[in-house]
Amino acid sequence: MNFENILCTRREGLAIITINRPKKLNALNKQTIEELHEAFINLEDDISVKVIAITGSGEKAFVAGADISEFANFTVDNGGKLAAKGQELLFNLIENFSKPVIAAINGFALGGGLELAMACHFRVASDNAKMGLPEVSLGVIPGYGGTQRLPQLVGKGKAMELIMTAGMITADKALASGLVNYVSSLEELMPLVEKLANRIMRNSSVAIGAAIKAINANFKDGVNGYAIEIHEFGNCFGTQDFKEGTSAFLEKRKAIFPGK
Ligand code: COA
């Protein structure tokens, strides 16, 4: 499929999705959300892809939010549907994706942009990045999971403050509060993501998919995470990756995982 608003490139097992609306600071409009959905569905089936990174084009923004021009005239009904559709099509899809998804935050990550980064499995930021959920300054609240995922990552008090003040925090502050895992220069951002991706790719992709399910279970209402962990742990014993991983250890050689 040809995309208008995103670019998909590959560096071996790492697929890089770049949101490409630099004149609008990569704001997430409906079409971009649909294209991202489509891209993720394609990547799920591509067995050569082991890790996915999302970034923004240009040097100024990762994503400066949902596209405000698209919802300025919305009704109550339209607003609810916008949030529900976006969460289902993209944000929940990424959070529950079976392959690791890393956000490479290369500038402003505001509103829906920070929510997109928070739906990813973890985040790396460049030192020029600024992050925030400024929705209350527009008379609305985060609708793509921000009120749920921000407290999970930084704690309730810090999330309350960031959302209530509609403020922005620097990359260093985001690092200190656990919102991002690393901060680098802008030039070093993608090399760092590649380094992390390469480390991940040495391991069993099946086990990583199981770990994602078990970790996510900790944050789902009505789900017993320990029970999910037991189930996923047990399943690993039936995989070829487990046979290979344990045999390689006992034979003192490097494992070559078949990913099955
Ligand atoms: N939705 C739609 N368009 C957006 C946008 C968004 N969330 N964020 C930026 N843009 C557009 C601007 O309208 C502008 O378009 P124009 O050149 O056609 O007028 C262009 O991107 C550049 O933005 P600009 O505001 O001129 O850049 P800046 O450097 O002065 O300011 C920001 C950068 C990020 C501080 C500012 O763009 C901003 O506050 N954006 C909105 C952030 C926000 O509230 N996001 C949450 C949405 S729910």
Tab-separated table of C-alpha atoms and ligand atoms in Angstrom:
chain	number	residue	atom	x	y	z
A	1	MET	CA	0.000	0.000	0.000
A	2	ASN	CA	1.178	3.525	-0.795
A	3	PHE	CA	1.036	5.872	2.144
A	4	GLU	CA	0.772	9.655	1.938
A	5	ASN	CA	1.514	10.627	5.521
A	6	ILE	CA	3.946	7.976	6.711
A	7	LEU	CA	7.178	6.440	5.465
A	8	CYS	CA	8.192	2.844	6.164
A	9	THR	CA	11.840	1.889	5.889
A	10	ARG	CA	13.811	-1.172	6.944
A	11	ARG	CA	17.192	-1.791	8.550
A	12	GLU	CA	17.348	-5.566	8.596
A	13	GLY	CA	14.871	-6.785	11.234
A	14	LEU	CA	14.040	-3.234	12.359
A	15	ALA	CA	11.125	-1.497	10.616
A	16	ILE	CA	11.085	2.287	11.021
A	17	ILE	CA	7.805	4.136	10.614
A	18	THR	CA	8.211	7.885	10.158
A	19	ILE	CA	5.189	10.134	10.498
A	20	ASN	CA	5.684	12.517	7.632
A	21	ARG	CA	3.641	15.714	7.872
A	22	PRO	CA	6.474	18.043	8.929
A	23	LYS	CA	4.614	21.230	7.898
A	24	LYS	CA	1.926	20.328	10.450
A	25	LEU	CA	4.503	19.098	12.957
A	26	ASN	CA	3.361	15.546	12.141
A	27	ALA	CA	-0.066	16.115	13.752
A	28	LEU	CA	-2.180	12.958	13.747
A	29	ASN	CA	-5.127	13.407	11.422
A	30	LYS	CA	-7.629	10.657	10.615
A	31	GLN	CA	-5.769	9.533	7.512
A	32	THR	CA	-2.467	9.267	9.359
A	33	ILE	CA	-4.071	7.132	12.059
A	34	GLU	CA	-5.561	4.871	9.377
A	35	GLU	CA	-2.240	4.601	7.557
A	36	LEU	CA	-0.437	3.758	10.799
A	37	HIS	CA	-3.043	1.080	11.508
A	38	GLU	CA	-2.517	-0.422	8.056
A	39	ALA	CA	1.266	-0.309	8.416
A	40	PHE	CA	1.133	-2.144	11.763
A	41	ILE	CA	-1.196	-4.808	10.382
A	42	ASN	CA	1.286	-5.401	7.526
A	43	LEU	CA	4.224	-5.569	9.923
A	44	GLU	CA	2.479	-8.108	12.163
A	45	ASP	CA	2.446	-10.614	9.304
A	46	ASP	CA	5.974	-9.915	8.090
A	47	ILE	CA	8.138	-12.541	9.772
A	48	SER	CA	11.344	-10.740	8.804
A	49	VAL	CA	10.364	-7.777	11.006
A	50	LYS	CA	11.381	-8.253	14.635
A	51	VAL	CA	11.233	-4.731	16.087
A	52	ILE	CA	9.394	-1.566	15.076
A	53	ALA	CA	10.396	2.039	15.783
A	54	ILE	CA	8.164	5.076	15.296
A	55	THR	CA	9.543	8.558	14.827
A	56	GLY	CA	8.581	11.896	13.302
A	57	SER	CA	10.018	13.544	10.218
A	58	GLY	CA	12.099	16.694	10.522
A	59	GLU	CA	14.032	17.946	13.506
A	60	LYS	CA	11.261	19.722	15.325
A	61	ALA	CA	8.511	17.287	16.160
A	62	PHE	CA	7.764	13.660	16.872
A	63	VAL	CA	4.013	14.408	16.766
A	64	ALA	CA	2.516	17.735	17.970
A	65	GLY	CA	-0.811	16.117	18.829
A	66	ALA	CA	-4.054	15.105	17.250
A	67	ASP	CA	-4.899	17.384	14.331
A	68	ILE	CA	-6.849	20.165	16.051
A	69	SER	CA	-8.314	21.418	12.748
A	70	GLU	CA	-10.169	18.123	12.304
A	71	PHE	CA	-12.093	18.145	15.581
A	72	ALA	CA	-12.619	21.840	16.304
A	73	ASN	CA	-16.308	21.610	15.286
A	74	PHE	CA	-17.092	18.197	16.754
A	75	THR	CA	-20.209	17.341	18.806
A	76	VAL	CA	-20.239	15.231	21.993
A	77	ASP	CA	-21.028	12.171	19.893
A	78	ASN	CA	-18.254	12.913	17.356
A	79	GLY	CA	-15.745	13.444	20.185
A	80	GLY	CA	-16.505	10.129	21.854
A	81	LYS	CA	-16.268	8.288	18.548
A	82	LEU	CA	-12.959	9.975	17.680
A	83	ALA	CA	-11.379	8.735	20.909
A	84	ALA	CA	-12.908	5.244	20.682
A	85	LYS	CA	-11.883	4.717	17.052
A	86	GLY	CA	-8.359	6.053	17.587
A	87	GLN	CA	-7.802	3.903	20.665
A	88	GLU	CA	-9.025	0.791	18.879
A	89	LEU	CA	-7.316	1.361	15.521
A	90	LEU	CA	-3.934	2.463	16.741
A	91	PHE	CA	-3.142	3.017	20.403
A	92	ASN	CA	-4.401	-0.318	21.743
A	93	LEU	CA	-3.087	-2.077	18.655
A	94	ILE	CA	0.424	-0.814	19.397
A	95	GLU	CA	0.253	-1.515	23.136
A	96	ASN	CA	-0.791	-5.111	22.489
A	97	PHE	CA	1.438	-5.629	19.457
A	98	SER	CA	3.315	-8.922	19.592
A	99	LYS	CA	6.581	-7.333	18.410
A	100	PRO	CA	8.423	-4.655	20.396
A	101	VAL	CA	7.518	-1.096	19.406
A	102	ILE	CA	9.931	1.691	20.387
A	103	ALA	CA	9.063	5.392	20.208
A	104	ALA	CA	11.983	7.520	19.015
A	105	ILE	CA	10.878	10.958	20.234
A	106	ASN	CA	12.766	13.472	18.102
A	107	GLY	CA	11.097	16.745	19.161
A	108	PHE	CA	7.661	17.854	20.377
A	109	ALA	CA	5.531	14.934	21.612
A	110	LEU	CA	2.334	16.651	22.662
A	111	GLY	CA	-1.205	15.450	23.231
A	112	GLY	CA	-1.898	12.552	20.861
A	113	GLY	CA	1.833	12.529	20.077
A	114	LEU	CA	2.798	11.760	23.651
A	115	GLU	CA	-0.129	9.333	23.845
A	116	LEU	CA	1.253	7.555	20.772
A	117	ALA	CA	4.704	7.383	22.362
A	118	MET	CA	3.168	6.082	25.608
A	119	ALA	CA	1.292	3.323	23.762
A	120	CYS	CA	4.678	2.061	22.509
A	121	HIS	CA	6.492	-0.507	24.641
A	122	PHE	CA	9.190	1.976	25.613
A	123	ARG	CA	10.525	5.383	24.651
A	124	VAL	CA	13.848	6.986	23.749
A	125	ALA	CA	14.099	10.773	23.328
A	126	SER	CA	16.477	13.283	21.783
A	127	ASP	CA	17.676	16.090	24.023
A	128	ASN	CA	15.573	18.703	22.159
A	129	ALA	CA	12.340	16.769	22.838
A	130	LYS	CA	9.509	18.382	24.784
A	131	MET	CA	6.631	16.334	26.115
A	132	GLY	CA	3.219	17.173	27.487
A	133	LEU	CA	-0.516	16.636	27.409
A	134	PRO	CA	-1.834	20.164	26.770
A	135	GLU	CA	-5.441	19.152	26.062
A	136	VAL	CA	-7.012	21.018	28.999
A	137	SER	CA	-5.654	24.235	27.484
A	138	LEU	CA	-8.013	23.492	24.570
A	139	GLY	CA	-10.963	22.635	26.811
A	140	VAL	CA	-10.697	18.886	26.355
A	141	ILE	CA	-8.818	15.994	27.999
A	142	PRO	CA	-6.452	13.391	26.516
A	143	GLY	CA	-8.588	10.881	24.612
A	144	TYR	CA	-6.094	8.393	23.230
A	145	GLY	CA	-5.284	6.739	26.550
A	146	GLY	CA	-3.194	9.553	28.048
A	147	THR	CA	-5.054	9.749	31.360
A	148	GLN	CA	-4.409	6.028	31.862
A	149	ARG	CA	-0.906	5.477	30.524
A	150	LEU	CA	0.761	8.616	31.938
A	151	PRO	CA	0.036	7.655	35.594
A	152	GLN	CA	1.188	4.099	34.832
A	153	LEU	CA	4.541	5.460	33.691
A	154	VAL	CA	5.219	8.402	36.013
A	155	GLY	CA	2.806	7.939	38.953
A	156	LYS	CA	-0.503	9.602	39.718
A	157	GLY	CA	0.743	12.858	41.242
A	158	LYS	CA	3.131	13.722	38.406
A	159	ALA	CA	0.479	12.776	35.820
A	160	MET	CA	-2.120	14.951	37.537
A	161	GLU	CA	0.260	17.908	37.528
A	162	LEU	CA	1.357	17.526	33.900
A	163	ILE	CA	-2.222	17.182	32.669
A	164	MET	CA	-3.670	19.973	34.891
A	165	THR	CA	-0.938	22.499	34.034
A	166	ALA	CA	-0.961	21.558	30.327
A	167	GLY	CA	2.784	22.068	30.656
A	168	MET	CA	5.701	20.614	28.746
A	169	ILE	CA	8.650	18.780	30.256
A	170	THR	CA	12.165	18.478	28.866
A	171	ALA	CA	13.734	15.193	27.833
A	172	ASP	CA	15.884	15.173	30.971
A	173	LYS	CA	12.862	15.611	33.218
A	174	ALA	CA	11.069	12.866	31.272
A	175	LEU	CA	14.080	10.618	31.856
A	176	ALA	CA	14.081	11.369	35.579
A	177	SER	CA	10.372	10.539	35.870
A	178	GLY	CA	10.574	7.277	33.912
A	179	LEU	CA	8.608	8.521	30.930
A	180	VAL	CA	11.542	7.796	28.620
A	181	ASN	CA	14.310	5.227	29.057
A	182	TYR	CA	17.189	7.121	27.421
A	183	VAL	CA	18.070	10.600	26.173
A	184	SER	CA	20.574	11.164	23.385
A	185	SER	CA	21.519	13.873	20.932
A	186	LEU	CA	19.237	14.097	17.905
A	187	GLU	CA	21.974	12.607	15.670
A	188	GLU	CA	22.456	9.674	18.015
A	189	LEU	CA	18.742	8.949	18.468
A	190	MET	CA	18.221	6.459	15.636
A	191	PRO	CA	21.638	4.772	16.111
A	192	LEU	CA	20.648	4.260	19.770
A	193	VAL	CA	17.277	2.802	18.743
A	194	GLU	CA	19.075	0.474	16.318
A	195	LYS	CA	21.459	-0.624	19.064
A	196	LEU	CA	18.547	-1.413	21.384
A	197	ALA	CA	16.675	-3.176	18.567
A	198	ASN	CA	19.728	-5.314	17.807
A	199	ARG	CA	19.961	-6.351	21.445
A	200	ILE	CA	16.288	-7.310	21.447
A	201	MET	CA	16.621	-9.210	18.165
A	202	ARG	CA	19.205	-11.608	19.634
A	203	ASN	CA	16.440	-13.071	21.807
A	204	SER	CA	13.444	-15.297	21.123
A	205	SER	CA	10.728	-13.269	19.380
A	206	VAL	CA	8.114	-15.774	20.608
A	207	ALA	CA	9.204	-15.321	24.217
A	208	ILE	CA	9.241	-11.532	23.759
A	209	GLY	CA	5.650	-11.647	22.457
A	210	ALA	CA	4.666	-13.693	25.520
A	211	ALA	CA	6.437	-11.238	27.835
A	212	ILE	CA	4.563	-8.303	26.267
A	213	LYS	CA	1.236	-10.067	26.968
A	214	ALA	CA	2.192	-10.865	30.552
A	215	ILE	CA	3.494	-7.370	31.340
A	216	ASN	CA	0.435	-5.715	29.770
A	217	ALA	CA	-1.816	-7.972	31.858
A	218	ASN	CA	-0.633	-6.081	34.940
A	219	PHE	CA	-2.468	-2.996	33.665
A	220	LYS	CA	-5.747	-4.564	32.531
A	221	ASP	CA	-8.865	-4.445	34.668
A	222	GLY	CA	-10.285	-7.790	35.708
A	223	VAL	CA	-7.252	-9.704	34.466
A	224	ASN	CA	-5.020	-11.680	36.794
A	225	GLY	CA	-1.519	-10.916	35.569
A	226	TYR	CA	0.011	-13.782	37.541
A	227	ALA	CA	-2.380	-16.219	35.841
A	228	ILE	CA	-1.492	-14.802	32.422
A	229	GLU	CA	2.189	-15.131	33.280
A	230	ILE	CA	1.718	-18.784	34.257
A	231	HIS	CA	-0.166	-19.470	31.020
A	232	GLU	CA	2.414	-17.721	28.804
A	233	PHE	CA	5.322	-19.304	30.715
A	234	GLY	CA	3.849	-22.761	30.141
A	235	ASN	CA	3.283	-22.103	26.446
A	236	CYS	CA	6.941	-21.205	25.958
A	237	PHE	CA	7.874	-24.830	26.722
A	238	GLY	CA	6.108	-25.926	23.536
A	239	THR	CA	8.087	-23.616	21.249
A	240	GLN	CA	11.048	-24.363	19.014
A	241	ASP	CA	12.683	-21.204	20.377
A	242	PHE	CA	12.702	-22.729	23.874
A	243	LYS	CA	14.333	-25.943	22.591
A	244	GLU	CA	16.930	-23.882	20.723
A	245	GLY	CA	17.585	-21.465	23.601
A	246	THR	CA	18.113	-24.164	26.211
A	247	SER	CA	20.105	-26.453	23.851
A	248	ALA	CA	22.379	-23.573	22.827
A	249	PHE	CA	23.037	-22.739	26.485
A	250	LEU	CA	23.890	-26.348	27.356
A	251	GLU	CA	26.048	-26.712	24.229
A	252	LYS	CA	27.810	-23.416	25.031
A	253	ARG	CA	26.950	-21.819	21.687
A	254	LYS	CA	24.924	-18.825	20.544
A	255	ALA	CA	21.238	-19.537	20.032
A	256	ILE	CA	19.783	-19.136	16.567
A	257	PHE	CA	16.092	-18.743	17.236
A	258	PRO	CA	13.665	-19.885	14.546
A	259	GLY	CA	10.999	-17.539	15.949
A	260	LYS	CA	8.432	-20.320	16.346
B	1	COA	N1	-2.970	20.086	15.017
B	1	COA	C1	-3.015	20.722	13.838
B	1	COA	N2	-2.028	21.512	13.385
B	1	COA	C2	-0.942	21.651	14.164
B	1	COA	C3	-0.825	21.021	15.410
B	1	COA	C4	-1.905	20.203	15.831
B	1	COA	N3	-1.875	19.549	16.989
B	1	COA	N4	0.355	21.362	15.964
B	1	COA	C5	0.957	22.191	15.084
B	1	COA	N5	0.182	22.351	13.994
B	1	COA	C6	0.454	23.159	12.808
B	1	COA	C7	0.258	24.646	13.075
B	1	COA	O1	-1.111	25.002	12.951
B	1	COA	C8	1.106	25.228	11.975
B	1	COA	O2	0.402	25.146	10.750
B	1	COA	P1	0.363	26.418	9.725
B	1	COA	O3	1.806	26.659	9.389
B	1	COA	O4	-0.444	25.914	8.589
B	1	COA	O5	-0.242	27.537	10.505
B	1	COA	C9	2.280	24.277	11.884
B	1	COA	O6	1.812	23.045	12.446
B	1	COA	C10	3.509	24.724	12.658
B	1	COA	O7	3.113	24.971	14.006
B	1	COA	P2	3.417	26.349	14.781
B	1	COA	O8	2.419	26.462	15.885
B	1	COA	O9	3.507	27.477	13.806
B	1	COA	O10	4.874	26.037	15.351
B	1	COA	P3	5.551	26.688	16.635
B	1	COA	O11	6.991	26.294	16.589
B	1	COA	O12	5.226	28.131	16.746
B	1	COA	O13	4.850	25.962	17.892
B	1	COA	C11	3.956	24.055	19.088
B	1	COA	C12	5.026	24.577	18.099
B	1	COA	C13	4.092	22.542	19.132
B	1	COA	C14	4.243	24.632	20.468
B	1	COA	C15	2.567	24.496	18.600
B	1	COA	O14	2.420	24.101	17.256
B	1	COA	C16	1.436	23.860	19.378
B	1	COA	O15	1.156	24.290	20.499
B	1	COA	N6	0.724	22.881	18.777
B	1	COA	C17	-0.453	22.285	19.353
B	1	COA	C18	-0.068	21.342	20.474
B	1	COA	C19	-1.317	20.760	21.119
B	1	COA	O16	-2.091	21.447	21.738
B	1	COA	N7	-1.468	19.475	20.920
B	1	COA	C20	-2.561	18.728	21.527
B	1	COA	C21	-3.659	18.553	20.563
B	1	COA	S1	-4.970	17.635	21.303
